[in-house]
Amino acid sequence: MPKSAVSTEINSDISMIEQQARIQQIVEDLLKIAKDMGASAAEAGASQDAGLAVNVRLGELETVEHTRDNSLGISVYFGQRKGSASTSDFSPQAIRETVRAACDIARFTTEDPFAGLAEAELMARQVPDLDLYHPWSLDVARASALCLECEDAARGHDPRISNSEGASLNSGSGVHIYGNSHGFIGGYPFSRHSLSCAVVAEDESGMQRDYWYSVDRQGQGLDSPRQIGITAAERTLARLGSRSLSTRQAPVIFRAEVASGLLRSLIGAISGGALYRKASFLLDHLGRPIFPAFVQIEEDPLQPRGLGSAPFDNEGVATRAKALVEGGVLQSYVLDSYAARKLGMQTTANAGGVHNLAIKSGQLDLAGLMREMGTGLLVTEMMGQGVNRVTGDYSRGAAGFWVENGEIAHPVEEITIAGNLRDMYLNLLAVGTDNQLPGSTRTGSWLIGQMTIAGE
C-alpha cells in the first residue's frame, strides 16, 4: 500500500474518533440539560453521516448528490409521562430548545404506566468492534466510471437490451451515539456502499425490465460493476416472452429475493406492537409450532461486518444472538421495552428492529428445488401489499417462471398467488442453499406446497 494511502486511512480514523467524541459530548450535555429542566429520566440518539450518490443513464452522468446529515432525537420522562422531540441542528441553542420542547410535551402528556427507559441492568456493558466502518475514498469521477462500467456491461450484453433505467452508486459513512440517564452512553462508526443497475429488454413479445445490485460495508466488498451489469441484463432477458397462466392449484418456489419478504412478514407478526394491539395471526403462538420441525430461524446482531449488525439496540440494551424459531417452534417474540411491559415480558433487545436475520438452508440448490417440485411456479417478483397481518391472508401480484418436469418452461406474468401465511409457513417443504443475496436477511429459496394461482 502506498505511504500516502496509509496516511489518508490513519487521518480518516482520527477524524472519525474526533467526530464520535464530539457527538458523544453533545448527547452527554443534552442529558444533563434534561435533568436540569426537571426530567426524571431521558434518552437520546444522535447520528452524523456523509455520503455520495451518483447516477448515470444511457452512458451519461445524470445526477450527483453529496449529503451531510445530522439527526438528534430525545425522549424525556416526568415520571410516567413522556415527551419526544428531534432536530438536525447540533448548535447548543438548538439542542437546548429541543430538550425544552420535549419537556413541554411531557408535562402535558397523559401518564402511561408502561413508559420509561429499558431496565438499567440490561444496558450493554461493552461495545465490541463489529468491523462496521470502512469509509470509501471515492470522488465523483471514479464513482461515475464505476456506474458507466456497470451500465455498459448490461447494455452490451445482448442486442435485445434496448434501454436503461441507469446505474447508481451510493456510498456513505458516519457515526451513531446513544445515551440515557442510566449512565449508559455508547456509539460506533458505520459505513454502507451499494451499486445497482436496471435495464429494459425488448423483442417481438414485448418489453421487460429487471435489475440487480450489490451492497456491503466495504467498497471493495461489492461485486464487480461488470458482474452486476451482466446479472441485471440476464435477469431482464429471461423475462422476455412472459405470459399468464390459467387459474390453478400448484406448489410454489419463492426465489430467495422474494422469500426474504416472507421472513419480514414473520417478523411483523411477532413484533411487540402487533402483539399488544392483538393485531397478529401469531398472537399467543410463543412455544407453539409455526413451521415444520426442520426450520431454524436466527438473529445474529454481533456478526462482524454484517449490514444489520449493532452492539446494542435503540434503547442501549445489549444485543445477542438468539433463535426466533427452533425445531419449527416459535421461541421468541421481537420486543422493545415498552411492548415487553405491555405484554408482561422482558425486552428482547429489538428496539429499532431485528439485526441480521437468517433461516438455515437445506441440502438443495435452486435447480434441486425445481426438480423436487416437478411442476409448479417459480416466483421471482412480488407486487402489491396484499398481506393481512391480522388474519395472515396473503394475496399478491407475482411474476416468475412456470416449471415443468423440474425445468423452466416459460416466464409468466400478470398472475396472483394466494394463501394464508399460517398455512404457507406450516407447508414449507424445503429451503434452498442459494442464500448469497446481498443485505441483512439471509435466506435461500422456499418451496411451499399447494397455493392458489389466479391468472387468465
Short mmCIF file of N, CA and C in Angstrom, two decimals, residues 186-271:
data_model
loop_
_atom_site.label_atom_id
_atom_site.label_comp_id
_atom_site.label_asym_id
_atom_site.label_seq_id
_atom_site.Cartn_x
_atom_site.Cartn_y
_atom_site.Cartn_z
N GLY A 186 -22.99 4.97 24.48
CA GLY A 186 -22.16 4.15 23.59
C GLY A 186 -22.37 4.57 22.16
N GLY A 187 -21.44 4.19 21.30
CA GLY A 187 -21.57 4.55 19.90
C GLY A 187 -20.61 3.76 19.04
N TYR A 188 -20.79 3.89 17.76
CA TYR A 188 -19.92 3.19 16.83
C TYR A 188 -20.01 3.86 15.45
N PRO A 189 -18.90 3.85 14.70
CA PRO A 189 -18.94 4.35 13.33
C PRO A 189 -19.45 3.26 12.40
N PHE A 190 -19.98 3.67 11.27
CA PHE A 190 -20.55 2.71 10.31
C PHE A 190 -20.33 3.21 8.89
N SER A 191 -20.43 2.31 7.94
CA SER A 191 -20.39 2.68 6.52
C SER A 191 -21.29 1.72 5.75
N ARG A 192 -21.71 2.15 4.56
CA ARG A 192 -22.57 1.32 3.71
C ARG A 192 -22.40 1.80 2.27
N HIS A 193 -22.15 0.86 1.37
CA HIS A 193 -21.92 1.20 -0.03
C HIS A 193 -22.74 0.25 -0.91
N SER A 194 -23.26 0.77 -2.03
CA SER A 194 -24.06 -0.08 -2.91
C SER A 194 -23.89 0.36 -4.36
N LEU A 195 -24.07 -0.59 -5.26
CA LEU A 195 -24.04 -0.32 -6.70
C LEU A 195 -25.16 -1.13 -7.33
N SER A 196 -25.97 -0.49 -8.18
CA SER A 196 -27.12 -1.18 -8.77
C SER A 196 -27.29 -0.77 -10.22
N CYS A 197 -28.05 -1.59 -10.96
CA CYS A 197 -28.29 -1.31 -12.37
C CYS A 197 -29.65 -1.89 -12.76
N ALA A 198 -30.42 -1.18 -13.59
CA ALA A 198 -31.71 -1.66 -14.10
C ALA A 198 -31.78 -1.38 -15.59
N VAL A 199 -32.17 -2.39 -16.36
CA VAL A 199 -32.23 -2.23 -17.82
C VAL A 199 -33.53 -2.80 -18.36
N VAL A 200 -33.82 -2.46 -19.61
CA VAL A 200 -35.03 -2.88 -20.30
C VAL A 200 -34.62 -3.71 -21.52
N ALA A 201 -35.32 -4.84 -21.72
CA ALA A 201 -35.09 -5.68 -22.90
C ALA A 201 -36.35 -5.71 -23.74
N GLU A 202 -36.19 -5.95 -25.04
CA GLU A 202 -37.34 -5.91 -25.95
C GLU A 202 -37.15 -6.92 -27.07
N ASP A 203 -38.23 -7.66 -27.40
CA ASP A 203 -38.26 -8.49 -28.61
C ASP A 203 -39.69 -8.48 -29.14
N GLU A 204 -40.03 -9.40 -30.04
CA GLU A 204 -41.35 -9.39 -30.65
C GLU A 204 -42.48 -9.64 -29.64
N SER A 205 -42.11 -10.21 -28.46
CA SER A 205 -43.14 -10.49 -27.44
C SER A 205 -43.45 -9.26 -26.58
N GLY A 206 -42.59 -8.26 -26.62
CA GLY A 206 -42.83 -7.07 -25.81
C GLY A 206 -41.58 -6.63 -25.07
N MET A 207 -41.79 -5.83 -24.01
CA MET A 207 -40.67 -5.27 -23.23
C MET A 207 -40.72 -5.80 -21.80
N GLN A 208 -39.53 -5.97 -21.22
CA GLN A 208 -39.42 -6.39 -19.83
C GLN A 208 -38.31 -5.60 -19.16
N ARG A 209 -38.41 -5.46 -17.83
CA ARG A 209 -37.42 -4.73 -17.05
C ARG A 209 -37.00 -5.55 -15.84
N ASP A 210 -35.74 -5.49 -15.48
CA ASP A 210 -35.29 -6.10 -14.22
C ASP A 210 -34.01 -5.39 -13.79
N TYR A 211 -33.46 -5.81 -12.66
CA TYR A 211 -32.33 -5.09 -12.06
C TYR A 211 -31.45 -6.05 -11.30
N TRP A 212 -30.30 -5.56 -10.83
CA TRP A 212 -29.51 -6.28 -9.84
C TRP A 212 -28.65 -5.28 -9.08
N TYR A 213 -28.09 -5.71 -7.97
CA TYR A 213 -27.37 -4.79 -7.11
C TYR A 213 -26.39 -5.55 -6.22
N SER A 214 -25.53 -4.79 -5.56
CA SER A 214 -24.62 -5.34 -4.56
C SER A 214 -24.50 -4.31 -3.45
N VAL A 215 -24.38 -4.74 -2.20
CA VAL A 215 -24.28 -3.83 -1.06
C VAL A 215 -23.34 -4.44 -0.05
N ASP A 216 -22.51 -3.59 0.59
CA ASP A 216 -21.54 -4.11 1.56
C ASP A 216 -21.09 -2.95 2.45
N ARG A 217 -20.54 -3.30 3.60
CA ARG A 217 -19.95 -2.29 4.48
C ARG A 217 -18.67 -1.73 3.87
N GLN A 218 -18.03 -2.47 2.99
CA GLN A 218 -16.74 -2.14 2.42
C GLN A 218 -16.88 -1.98 0.91
N GLY A 219 -16.37 -0.87 0.34
CA GLY A 219 -16.47 -0.69 -1.10
C GLY A 219 -15.84 -1.83 -1.87
N GLN A 220 -14.72 -2.33 -1.38
CA GLN A 220 -14.03 -3.43 -2.04
C GLN A 220 -14.81 -4.73 -1.93
N GLY A 221 -15.82 -4.76 -1.06
CA GLY A 221 -16.62 -5.98 -0.89
C GLY A 221 -17.75 -6.09 -1.91
N LEU A 222 -17.98 -5.03 -2.70
CA LEU A 222 -19.04 -5.09 -3.71
C LEU A 222 -18.66 -6.02 -4.84
N ASP A 223 -19.66 -6.64 -5.47
CA ASP A 223 -19.41 -7.39 -6.69
C ASP A 223 -18.87 -6.42 -7.74
N SER A 224 -18.18 -6.95 -8.76
CA SER A 224 -17.62 -6.08 -9.79
C SER A 224 -18.74 -5.40 -10.57
N PRO A 225 -18.52 -4.17 -11.04
CA PRO A 225 -19.54 -3.48 -11.84
C PRO A 225 -19.98 -4.32 -13.03
N ARG A 226 -19.02 -4.98 -13.68
CA ARG A 226 -19.35 -5.79 -14.86
C ARG A 226 -20.30 -6.93 -14.47
N GLN A 227 -20.01 -7.60 -13.34
CA GLN A 227 -20.85 -8.73 -12.93
C GLN A 227 -22.26 -8.25 -12.58
N ILE A 228 -22.38 -7.10 -11.91
CA ILE A 228 -23.70 -6.58 -11.55
C ILE A 228 -24.48 -6.25 -12.83
N GLY A 229 -23.82 -5.61 -13.80
CA GLY A 229 -24.48 -5.26 -15.05
C GLY A 229 -24.94 -6.48 -15.83
N ILE A 230 -24.07 -7.48 -15.92
CA ILE A 230 -24.43 -8.69 -16.67
C ILE A 230 -25.58 -9.43 -15.98
N THR A 231 -25.55 -9.48 -14.66
CA THR A 231 -26.64 -10.14 -13.92
C THR A 231 -27.96 -9.41 -14.18
N ALA A 232 -27.93 -8.08 -14.15
CA ALA A 232 -29.15 -7.30 -14.43
C ALA A 232 -29.66 -7.61 -15.84
N ALA A 233 -28.76 -7.69 -16.80
CA ALA A 233 -29.17 -7.98 -18.18
C ALA A 233 -29.76 -9.38 -18.31
N GLU A 234 -29.10 -10.36 -17.70
CA GLU A 234 -29.58 -11.75 -17.82
C GLU A 234 -30.94 -11.92 -17.14
N ARG A 235 -31.13 -11.27 -16.01
CA ARG A 235 -32.44 -11.36 -15.34
C ARG A 235 -33.53 -10.75 -16.21
N THR A 236 -33.20 -9.65 -16.90
CA THR A 236 -34.19 -8.98 -17.75
C THR A 236 -34.50 -9.84 -18.99
N LEU A 237 -33.46 -10.35 -19.63
CA LEU A 237 -33.66 -11.17 -20.84
C LEU A 237 -34.50 -12.41 -20.54
N ALA A 238 -34.30 -12.97 -19.36
CA ALA A 238 -35.02 -14.20 -19.01
C ALA A 238 -36.53 -13.99 -18.94
N ARG A 239 -36.96 -12.73 -18.78
CA ARG A 239 -38.39 -12.45 -18.64
C ARG A 239 -39.08 -12.23 -19.98
N LEU A 240 -38.32 -12.11 -21.05
CA LEU A 240 -38.95 -11.92 -22.37
C LEU A 240 -39.83 -13.12 -22.73
N GLY A 241 -40.96 -12.83 -23.32
CA GLY A 241 -41.88 -13.91 -23.70
C GLY A 241 -42.82 -14.32 -22.58
N SER A 242 -42.93 -13.48 -21.55
CA SER A 242 -43.81 -13.83 -20.42
C SER A 242 -45.27 -13.88 -20.86
N ARG A 243 -46.01 -14.79 -20.25
CA ARG A 243 -47.45 -14.85 -20.48
C ARG A 243 -48.14 -15.27 -19.19
N SER A 244 -49.45 -15.18 -19.17
CA SER A 244 -50.21 -15.51 -17.97
C SER A 244 -50.44 -17.02 -17.88
N LEU A 245 -51.09 -17.45 -16.81
CA LEU A 245 -51.46 -18.85 -16.61
C LEU A 245 -52.96 -18.93 -16.38
N SER A 246 -53.51 -20.09 -16.61
CA SER A 246 -54.89 -20.32 -16.18
C SER A 246 -54.91 -20.51 -14.67
N THR A 247 -56.04 -20.23 -14.04
CA THR A 247 -56.14 -20.37 -12.59
C THR A 247 -56.00 -21.85 -12.20
N ARG A 248 -55.23 -22.10 -11.15
CA ARG A 248 -54.93 -23.49 -10.76
C ARG A 248 -54.37 -23.54 -9.34
N GLN A 249 -54.23 -24.74 -8.82
CA GLN A 249 -53.50 -25.00 -7.59
C GLN A 249 -52.17 -25.64 -7.96
N ALA A 250 -51.09 -25.20 -7.34
CA ALA A 250 -49.78 -25.76 -7.66
C ALA A 250 -48.79 -25.42 -6.56
N PRO A 251 -47.72 -26.22 -6.43
CA PRO A 251 -46.65 -25.83 -5.49
C PRO A 251 -45.92 -24.59 -6.02
N VAL A 252 -45.31 -23.87 -5.10
CA VAL A 252 -44.66 -22.59 -5.46
C VAL A 252 -43.27 -22.53 -4.84
N ILE A 253 -42.28 -22.10 -5.62
CA ILE A 253 -40.97 -21.75 -5.09
C ILE A 253 -40.86 -20.23 -5.07
N PHE A 254 -40.60 -19.68 -3.89
CA PHE A 254 -40.30 -18.25 -3.77
C PHE A 254 -38.78 -18.12 -3.86
N ARG A 255 -38.27 -17.56 -5.00
CA ARG A 255 -36.83 -17.41 -5.12
C ARG A 255 -36.31 -16.54 -3.99
N ALA A 256 -35.04 -16.70 -3.65
CA ALA A 256 -34.51 -16.13 -2.40
C ALA A 256 -34.88 -14.66 -2.20
N GLU A 257 -34.78 -13.85 -3.26
CA GLU A 257 -35.02 -12.42 -3.07
C GLU A 257 -36.47 -12.10 -2.70
N VAL A 258 -37.42 -12.96 -3.03
CA VAL A 258 -38.80 -12.73 -2.59
C VAL A 258 -39.13 -13.55 -1.34
N ALA A 259 -38.39 -14.64 -1.10
CA ALA A 259 -38.58 -15.39 0.14
C ALA A 259 -38.21 -14.52 1.35
N SER A 260 -37.28 -13.58 1.17
CA SER A 260 -36.92 -12.70 2.28
C SER A 260 -38.14 -11.90 2.75
N GLY A 261 -39.08 -11.62 1.83
CA GLY A 261 -40.30 -10.92 2.21
C GLY A 261 -41.18 -11.76 3.13
N LEU A 262 -41.16 -13.09 2.95
CA LEU A 262 -41.93 -13.96 3.85
C LEU A 262 -41.34 -13.94 5.25
N LEU A 263 -40.00 -13.82 5.33
CA LEU A 263 -39.37 -13.69 6.66
C LEU A 263 -39.75 -12.36 7.30
N ARG A 264 -39.78 -11.30 6.49
CA ARG A 264 -40.17 -9.99 7.06
C ARG A 264 -41.62 -10.01 7.54
N SER A 265 -42.48 -10.74 6.84
CA SER A 265 -43.88 -10.85 7.29
C SER A 265 -43.94 -11.58 8.63
N LEU A 266 -43.06 -12.58 8.81
CA LEU A 266 -42.99 -13.27 10.10
C LEU A 266 -42.60 -12.29 11.21
N ILE A 267 -41.55 -11.47 10.95
CA ILE A 267 -41.09 -10.51 11.96
C ILE A 267 -42.21 -9.52 12.30
N GLY A 268 -42.94 -9.07 11.29
CA GLY A 268 -44.05 -8.16 11.56
C GLY A 268 -45.10 -8.79 12.46
N ALA A 269 -45.34 -10.09 12.28
CA ALA A 269 -46.38 -10.78 13.05
C ALA A 269 -45.96 -11.09 14.47
N ILE A 270 -44.65 -11.15 14.75
CA ILE A 270 -44.20 -11.47 16.12
C ILE A 270 -43.59 -10.23 16.79
N SER A 271 -43.83 -9.04 16.21
CA SER A 271 -43.33 -7.80 16.81
C SER A 271 -44.28 -7.30 17.88
#
